[in-house]
Protein backbone atom coordinates (compact mmCIF):
# COMPACT_ATOMS: atom_id res chain seq x y z
CA UNK A 1 0.00 0.00 0.00
CA UNK A 2 1.18 3.49 -0.78
CA UNK A 3 1.79 5.89 2.05
CA UNK A 4 3.77 6.09 5.24
CA UNK A 5 3.72 3.27 7.75
CA UNK A 6 5.16 2.77 11.20
CA UNK A 7 5.92 -0.39 13.11
CA UNK A 8 5.25 -1.54 15.66
CA UNK A 9 2.10 0.39 16.49
CA UNK A 10 2.44 -0.46 20.17
CA UNK A 11 5.53 -1.40 22.14
CA UNK A 12 6.21 -2.06 25.80
CA UNK A 13 9.80 -2.35 26.90
CA UNK A 14 11.92 -2.07 30.01
CA UNK A 15 14.37 0.56 31.13
CA UNK A 16 17.80 0.04 29.63
CA UNK A 17 16.69 -1.99 26.61
CA UNK A 18 17.37 -0.98 23.04
CA UNK A 19 14.30 -0.32 20.95
CA UNK A 20 13.99 0.47 17.24
CA UNK A 21 10.94 2.09 15.74
CA UNK A 22 10.51 1.69 12.01
CA UNK A 23 9.20 4.15 9.47
CA UNK A 24 8.66 3.38 5.81
CA UNK A 25 7.30 5.59 3.03
CA UNK A 26 6.48 4.65 -0.54
CA UNK A 27 6.47 8.12 -2.10
CA UNK A 28 10.27 8.55 -2.38
CA UNK A 29 10.00 11.79 -0.44
CA UNK A 30 13.37 13.34 0.27
CA UNK A 31 12.63 14.63 3.75
CA UNK A 32 11.68 12.49 6.73
CA UNK A 33 11.06 13.48 10.32
CA UNK A 34 10.65 11.91 13.73
CA UNK A 35 8.49 13.58 16.38
CA UNK A 36 7.41 12.67 19.85
CA UNK A 37 4.04 13.71 21.20
CA UNK A 38 3.60 14.36 24.90
CA UNK A 39 0.75 15.96 26.79
CA UNK A 40 1.39 19.65 27.26
CA UNK A 41 4.23 19.70 24.75
CA UNK A 42 2.53 19.01 21.46
CA UNK A 43 4.87 17.49 18.91
CA UNK A 44 8.59 17.99 19.25
CA UNK A 45 11.10 17.20 16.54
CA UNK A 46 13.67 14.54 17.46
CA UNK A 47 15.63 14.12 14.21
CA UNK A 48 15.12 14.80 10.56
CA UNK A 49 16.71 13.75 7.31
CA UNK A 50 17.00 15.69 4.08
CA UNK A 51 18.01 12.66 2.00
CA UNK A 52 19.61 9.24 2.31
CA UNK A 53 22.72 9.45 4.52
CA UNK A 54 21.90 13.02 5.60
CA UNK A 55 20.46 13.45 9.09
CA UNK A 56 20.35 16.27 11.61
CA UNK A 57 19.21 16.87 15.15
CA UNK A 58 15.93 18.44 16.06
CA UNK A 59 14.74 19.92 19.32
CA UNK A 60 15.01 16.81 21.56
CA UNK A 61 17.64 14.40 20.13
CA UNK A 62 19.25 13.14 23.34
CA UNK A 63 18.94 9.39 23.83
CA UNK A 64 17.97 8.72 20.22
CA UNK A 65 19.86 7.58 17.15
CA UNK A 66 18.71 7.59 13.53
CA UNK A 67 20.00 6.29 10.25
CA UNK A 68 18.86 6.57 6.66
CA UNK A 69 20.61 4.18 4.32
CA UNK A 70 17.64 4.09 1.95
CA UNK A 71 15.32 6.92 0.95
CA UNK A 72 12.19 5.02 1.99
CA UNK A 73 13.26 4.00 5.50
CA UNK A 74 14.05 6.10 8.54
CA UNK A 75 14.42 4.00 11.71
CA UNK A 76 14.62 5.57 15.14
CA UNK A 77 16.59 3.76 17.85
CA UNK A 78 16.47 4.29 21.57
CA UNK A 79 19.84 2.92 22.59
CA UNK A 80 18.99 2.53 26.30
CA UNK A 81 15.35 3.29 26.92
CA UNK A 82 14.33 5.44 29.88
CA UNK A 83 10.90 6.07 31.40
CA UNK A 84 11.00 9.64 30.14
CA UNK A 85 10.95 8.25 26.60
CA UNK A 86 7.46 6.87 27.12
CA UNK A 87 5.56 8.73 24.42
CA UNK A 88 3.78 8.50 21.10
CA UNK A 89 6.21 8.70 18.20
CA UNK A 90 5.25 9.99 14.78
CA UNK A 91 7.17 9.75 11.56
CA UNK A 92 6.52 12.18 8.70
CA UNK A 93 7.77 12.74 5.18
CA UNK A 94 7.79 15.58 2.69
CA UNK A 95 8.80 16.34 -0.86
CA UNK A 96 11.86 18.58 -0.99
CA UNK A 97 11.35 21.87 -2.72
CA UNK A 98 7.61 21.44 -2.79
CA UNK A 99 5.57 24.60 -3.00
CA UNK A 100 3.02 22.89 -0.80
CA UNK A 101 5.49 22.30 2.03
CA UNK A 102 3.16 19.70 3.54
CA UNK A 103 4.36 16.95 5.84
CA UNK A 104 2.54 13.60 5.70
CA UNK A 105 2.32 11.72 8.97
CA UNK A 106 2.31 8.05 9.83
CA UNK A 107 -0.19 6.54 12.29
CA UNK A 108 2.22 6.66 15.22
CA UNK A 109 3.88 4.21 17.61
CA UNK A 110 2.84 4.22 21.25
CA UNK A 111 5.91 3.32 23.32
CA UNK A 112 5.78 2.51 27.01
CA UNK A 113 9.01 2.14 28.97
CA UNK A 114 8.57 0.37 32.31
CA UNK B 1 13.93 30.91 17.49
CA UNK B 2 10.49 30.45 16.12
CA UNK B 3 7.74 29.51 18.59
CA UNK B 4 4.03 28.79 18.42
CA UNK B 5 1.46 29.43 21.13
CA UNK B 6 -1.95 27.84 21.29
CA UNK B 7 -3.59 29.64 24.14
CA UNK B 8 -6.39 27.16 24.82
CA UNK B 9 -5.60 23.58 25.75
CA UNK B 10 -9.26 22.56 25.71
CA UNK B 11 -12.32 24.11 24.08
CA UNK B 12 -15.79 22.68 24.78
CA UNK B 13 -18.53 23.89 22.46
CA UNK B 14 -22.09 22.84 21.71
CA UNK B 15 -22.97 21.35 18.36
CA UNK B 16 -23.86 23.92 15.67
CA UNK B 17 -22.17 26.72 17.64
CA UNK B 18 -19.23 28.66 16.21
CA UNK B 19 -15.70 28.05 17.40
CA UNK B 20 -12.33 29.78 17.21
CA UNK B 21 -9.06 28.08 18.07
CA UNK B 22 -6.26 30.55 18.60
CA UNK B 23 -2.70 30.34 17.32
CA UNK B 24 0.05 32.91 17.63
CA UNK B 25 3.61 32.61 16.38
CA UNK B 26 6.74 34.58 17.00
CA UNK B 27 7.66 37.08 14.36
CA UNK B 28 9.49 36.06 11.24
CA UNK B 29 10.06 37.58 7.86
CA UNK B 30 8.69 34.64 5.95
CA UNK B 31 6.54 31.89 7.45
CA UNK B 32 4.37 29.07 6.29
CA UNK B 33 1.46 28.27 8.59
CA UNK B 34 -0.50 25.07 9.01
CA UNK B 35 -3.36 23.59 10.96
CA UNK B 36 -3.35 19.84 11.47
CA UNK B 37 -6.13 17.74 12.99
CA UNK B 38 -5.64 14.56 14.99
CA UNK B 39 -8.62 12.27 15.57
CA UNK B 40 -8.40 9.82 18.48
CA UNK B 41 -5.70 7.18 18.05
CA UNK B 42 -4.73 8.46 14.63
CA UNK B 43 -1.91 10.39 13.04
CA UNK B 44 -2.05 14.03 12.01
CA UNK B 45 -3.87 15.17 8.89
CA UNK B 46 -3.41 18.53 7.20
CA UNK B 47 -6.49 20.68 7.61
CA UNK B 48 -5.34 23.83 5.82
CA UNK B 49 -2.25 25.87 5.13
CA UNK B 50 -1.10 29.37 4.35
CA UNK B 51 1.90 29.72 2.08
CA UNK B 52 1.28 33.04 0.35
CA UNK B 53 -1.44 35.03 -1.39
CA UNK B 54 -4.88 35.43 0.13
CA UNK B 55 -4.75 35.70 3.88
CA UNK B 56 -7.96 33.72 4.31
CA UNK B 57 -7.63 30.01 3.65
CA UNK B 58 -10.37 27.42 3.76
CA UNK B 59 -10.63 23.67 4.17
CA UNK B 60 -13.08 21.37 2.47
CA UNK B 61 -14.97 20.65 5.70
CA UNK B 62 -15.89 24.22 6.60
CA UNK B 63 -12.91 25.39 8.63
CA UNK B 64 -11.11 28.58 7.75
CA UNK B 65 -8.08 30.42 9.07
CA UNK B 66 -6.84 33.94 8.57
CA UNK B 67 -3.21 34.92 8.42
CA UNK B 68 -2.71 38.18 10.29
CA UNK B 69 0.86 39.38 9.91
CA UNK B 70 0.55 42.40 12.18
CA UNK B 71 -0.79 40.29 15.04
CA UNK B 72 1.32 37.24 14.14
CA UNK B 73 -1.77 35.07 14.38
CA UNK B 74 -3.37 32.27 12.41
CA UNK B 75 -6.62 31.53 14.23
CA UNK B 76 -8.84 28.66 13.09
CA UNK B 77 -12.58 29.17 12.89
CA UNK B 78 -15.70 27.28 11.98
CA UNK B 79 -19.16 28.89 11.98
CA UNK B 80 -21.03 25.73 12.97
CA UNK B 81 -19.33 22.66 14.46
CA UNK B 82 -20.40 19.04 14.32
CA UNK B 83 -19.87 16.18 16.73
CA UNK B 84 -17.43 14.73 14.21
CA UNK B 85 -15.15 17.76 14.63
CA UNK B 86 -14.18 16.51 18.07
CA UNK B 87 -10.41 16.12 17.81
CA UNK B 88 -7.12 17.73 18.73
CA UNK B 89 -5.96 20.59 16.55
CA UNK B 90 -2.34 21.61 16.12
CA UNK B 91 -1.00 24.82 14.69
CA UNK B 92 2.44 24.61 13.07
CA UNK B 93 4.90 27.09 11.62
CA UNK B 94 7.69 26.57 9.14
CA UNK B 95 10.33 29.20 8.58
CA UNK B 96 10.27 29.91 4.88
CA UNK B 97 13.83 31.21 4.82
CA UNK B 98 15.58 28.41 6.71
CA UNK B 99 15.38 25.88 3.90
CA UNK B 100 15.09 23.01 6.37
CA UNK B 101 11.33 22.49 6.11
CA UNK B 102 11.15 21.91 9.85
CA UNK B 103 7.89 22.56 11.62
CA UNK B 104 7.44 24.07 15.06
CA UNK B 105 4.20 22.84 16.58
CA UNK B 106 1.99 24.40 19.18
CA UNK B 107 0.90 22.35 22.19
CA UNK B 108 -2.48 21.59 20.67
CA UNK B 109 -6.10 22.45 21.42
CA UNK B 110 -8.54 19.69 22.23
CA UNK B 111 -11.92 20.55 20.73
CA UNK B 112 -14.84 18.78 22.37
CA UNK B 113 -18.18 19.18 20.61
CA UNK B 114 -21.14 18.58 22.89
CA UNK B 115 -24.57 17.38 21.82
PDB file of N, CA, C and O in Angstrom, chain B residues 50-77:
ATOM      1  N   UNK B  50      -1.353  28.083   4.972  1.00  0.00           N
ATOM      2  CA  UNK B  50      -1.101  29.370   4.354  1.00  0.00           C
ATOM      3  C   UNK B  50       0.351  29.403   3.903  1.00  0.00           C
ATOM      4  O   UNK B  50       1.269  29.245   4.721  1.00  0.00           O
ATOM      5  N   UNK B  51       0.543  29.603   2.611  1.00  0.00           N
ATOM      6  CA  UNK B  51       1.899  29.717   2.078  1.00  0.00           C
ATOM      7  C   UNK B  51       2.156  31.137   1.576  1.00  0.00           C
ATOM      8  O   UNK B  51       3.212  31.714   1.805  1.00  0.00           O
ATOM      9  N   UNK B  52       1.174  31.681   0.866  1.00  0.00           N
ATOM     10  CA  UNK B  52       1.283  33.043   0.346  1.00  0.00           C
ATOM     11  C   UNK B  52      -0.073  33.400  -0.248  1.00  0.00           C
ATOM     12  O   UNK B  52      -0.994  32.588  -0.281  1.00  0.00           O
ATOM     13  N   UNK B  53      -0.201  34.642  -0.704  1.00  0.00           N
ATOM     14  CA  UNK B  53      -1.435  35.034  -1.387  1.00  0.00           C
ATOM     15  C   UNK B  53      -2.516  35.457  -0.413  1.00  0.00           C
ATOM     16  O   UNK B  53      -2.253  36.110   0.593  1.00  0.00           O
ATOM     17  N   UNK B  54      -3.737  35.038  -0.689  1.00  0.00           N
ATOM     18  CA  UNK B  54      -4.882  35.429   0.128  1.00  0.00           C
ATOM     19  C   UNK B  54      -4.680  35.042   1.580  1.00  0.00           C
ATOM     20  O   UNK B  54      -4.271  33.920   1.880  1.00  0.00           O
ATOM     21  N   UNK B  55      -4.984  35.954   2.460  1.00  0.00           N
ATOM     22  CA  UNK B  55      -4.752  35.702   3.885  1.00  0.00           C
ATOM     23  C   UNK B  55      -5.810  34.805   4.498  1.00  0.00           C
ATOM     24  O   UNK B  55      -5.644  34.319   5.604  1.00  0.00           O
ATOM     25  N   UNK B  56      -6.906  34.598   3.810  1.00  0.00           N
ATOM     26  CA  UNK B  56      -7.961  33.717   4.305  1.00  0.00           C
ATOM     27  C   UNK B  56      -7.887  32.400   3.541  1.00  0.00           C
ATOM     28  O   UNK B  56      -7.986  32.359   2.319  1.00  0.00           O
ATOM     29  N   UNK B  57      -7.698  31.324   4.282  1.00  0.00           N
ATOM     30  CA  UNK B  57      -7.631  30.007   3.655  1.00  0.00           C
ATOM     31  C   UNK B  57      -8.738  29.132   4.214  1.00  0.00           C
ATOM     32  O   UNK B  57      -9.146  29.279   5.374  1.00  0.00           O
ATOM     33  N   UNK B  58      -9.227  28.241   3.381  1.00  0.00           N
ATOM     34  CA  UNK B  58     -10.371  27.418   3.763  1.00  0.00           C
ATOM     35  C   UNK B  58     -10.070  25.949   3.556  1.00  0.00           C
ATOM     36  O   UNK B  58      -9.274  25.579   2.690  1.00  0.00           O
ATOM     37  N   UNK B  59     -10.730  25.109   4.358  1.00  0.00           N
ATOM     38  CA  UNK B  59     -10.630  23.672   4.171  1.00  0.00           C
ATOM     39  C   UNK B  59     -11.927  23.162   3.557  1.00  0.00           C
ATOM     40  O   UNK B  59     -12.934  23.876   3.505  1.00  0.00           O
ATOM     41  N   UNK B  60     -11.915  21.918   3.137  1.00  0.00           N
ATOM     42  CA  UNK B  60     -13.084  21.368   2.474  1.00  0.00           C
ATOM     43  C   UNK B  60     -14.203  21.063   3.458  1.00  0.00           C
ATOM     44  O   UNK B  60     -15.342  20.897   3.065  1.00  0.00           O
ATOM     45  N   UNK B  61     -13.930  20.998   4.740  1.00  0.00           N
ATOM     46  CA  UNK B  61     -14.970  20.655   5.703  1.00  0.00           C
ATOM     47  C   UNK B  61     -15.427  21.850   6.529  1.00  0.00           C
ATOM     48  O   UNK B  61     -15.891  21.694   7.653  1.00  0.00           O
ATOM     49  N   UNK B  62     -15.283  23.058   5.982  1.00  0.00           N
ATOM     50  CA  UNK B  62     -15.892  24.222   6.596  1.00  0.00           C
ATOM     51  C   UNK B  62     -15.018  25.032   7.535  1.00  0.00           C
ATOM     52  O   UNK B  62     -15.445  26.075   8.031  1.00  0.00           O
ATOM     53  N   UNK B  63     -13.817  24.591   7.813  1.00  0.00           N
ATOM     54  CA  UNK B  63     -12.911  25.391   8.629  1.00  0.00           C
ATOM     55  C   UNK B  63     -12.245  26.468   7.770  1.00  0.00           C
ATOM     56  O   UNK B  63     -12.063  26.293   6.565  1.00  0.00           O
ATOM     57  N   UNK B  64     -11.880  27.546   8.426  1.00  0.00           N
ATOM     58  CA  UNK B  64     -11.112  28.580   7.755  1.00  0.00           C
ATOM     59  C   UNK B  64     -10.119  29.187   8.751  1.00  0.00           C
ATOM     60  O   UNK B  64     -10.314  29.101   9.971  1.00  0.00           O
ATOM     61  N   UNK B  65      -9.071  29.763   8.224  1.00  0.00           N
ATOM     62  CA  UNK B  65      -8.082  30.421   9.075  1.00  0.00           C
ATOM     63  C   UNK B  65      -7.600  31.666   8.363  1.00  0.00           C
ATOM     64  O   UNK B  65      -7.506  31.696   7.129  1.00  0.00           O
ATOM     65  N   UNK B  66      -7.287  32.671   9.136  1.00  0.00           N
ATOM     66  CA  UNK B  66      -6.842  33.937   8.566  1.00  0.00           C
ATOM     67  C   UNK B  66      -5.454  34.278   9.059  1.00  0.00           C
ATOM     68  O   UNK B  66      -5.191  34.329  10.261  1.00  0.00           O
ATOM     69  N   UNK B  67      -4.566  34.504   8.117  1.00  0.00           N
ATOM     70  CA  UNK B  67      -3.208  34.917   8.424  1.00  0.00           C
ATOM     71  C   UNK B  67      -3.210  36.413   8.714  1.00  0.00           C
ATOM     72  O   UNK B  67      -3.620  37.213   7.876  1.00  0.00           O
ATOM     73  N   UNK B  68      -2.779  36.785   9.901  1.00  0.00           N
ATOM     74  CA  UNK B  68      -2.707  38.182  10.293  1.00  0.00           C
ATOM     75  C   UNK B  68      -1.263  38.498  10.663  1.00  0.00           C
ATOM     76  O   UNK B  68      -0.793  38.174  11.751  1.00  0.00           O
ATOM     77  N   UNK B  69      -0.572  39.144   9.724  1.00  0.00           N
ATOM     78  CA  UNK B  69       0.859  39.385   9.915  1.00  0.00           C
ATOM     79  C   UNK B  69       1.130  40.363  11.050  1.00  0.00           C
ATOM     80  O   UNK B  69       2.064  40.187  11.831  1.00  0.00           O
ATOM     81  N   UNK B  70       0.309  41.374  11.164  1.00  0.00           N
ATOM     82  CA  UNK B  70       0.552  42.403  12.183  1.00  0.00           C
ATOM     83  C   UNK B  70       0.365  41.851  13.593  1.00  0.00           C
ATOM     84  O   UNK B  70       1.048  42.264  14.525  1.00  0.00           O
ATOM     85  N   UNK B  71      -0.545  40.898  13.731  1.00  0.00           N
ATOM     86  CA  UNK B  71      -0.789  40.293  15.042  1.00  0.00           C
ATOM     87  C   UNK B  71      -0.100  38.941  15.181  1.00  0.00           C
ATOM     88  O   UNK B  71      -0.257  38.283  16.216  1.00  0.00           O
ATOM     89  N   UNK B  72       0.634  38.549  14.181  1.00  0.00           N
ATOM     90  CA  UNK B  72       1.320  37.238  14.139  1.00  0.00           C
ATOM     91  C   UNK B  72       0.385  36.128  14.613  1.00  0.00           C
ATOM     92  O   UNK B  72       0.699  35.354  15.527  1.00  0.00           O
ATOM     93  N   UNK B  73      -0.785  36.068  13.985  1.00  0.00           N
ATOM     94  CA  UNK B  73      -1.774  35.073  14.379  1.00  0.00           C
ATOM     95  C   UNK B  73      -2.268  34.292  13.178  1.00  0.00           C
ATOM     96  O   UNK B  73      -2.175  34.751  12.024  1.00  0.00           O
ATOM     97  N   UNK B  74      -2.806  33.130  13.454  1.00  0.00           N
ATOM     98  CA  UNK B  74      -3.368  32.273  12.412  1.00  0.00           C
ATOM     99  C   UNK B  74      -4.485  31.464  13.076  1.00  0.00           C
ATOM    100  O   UNK B  74      -4.434  30.250  13.209  1.00  0.00           O
ATOM    101  N   UNK B  75      -5.534  32.150  13.484  1.00  0.00           N
ATOM    102  CA  UNK B  75      -6.625  31.531  14.225  1.00  0.00           C
ATOM    103  C   UNK B  75      -7.512  30.689  13.302  1.00  0.00           C
ATOM    104  O   UNK B  75      -7.787  31.084  12.162  1.00  0.00           O
ATOM    105  N   UNK B  76      -7.976  29.587  13.833  1.00  0.00           N
ATOM    106  CA  UNK B  76      -8.836  28.657  13.094  1.00  0.00           C
ATOM    107  C   UNK B  76     -10.273  28.867  13.525  1.00  0.00           C
ATOM    108  O   UNK B  76     -10.554  28.934  14.725  1.00  0.00           O
ATOM    109  N   UNK B  77     -11.175  28.916  12.566  1.00  0.00           N
ATOM    110  CA  UNK B  77     -12.584  29.175  12.886  1.00  0.00           C
ATOM    111  C   UNK B  77     -13.483  28.237  12.100  1.00  0.00           C
ATOM    112  O   UNK B  77     -13.135  27.775  11.010  1.00  0.00           O
TER     113      UNK B  77
END
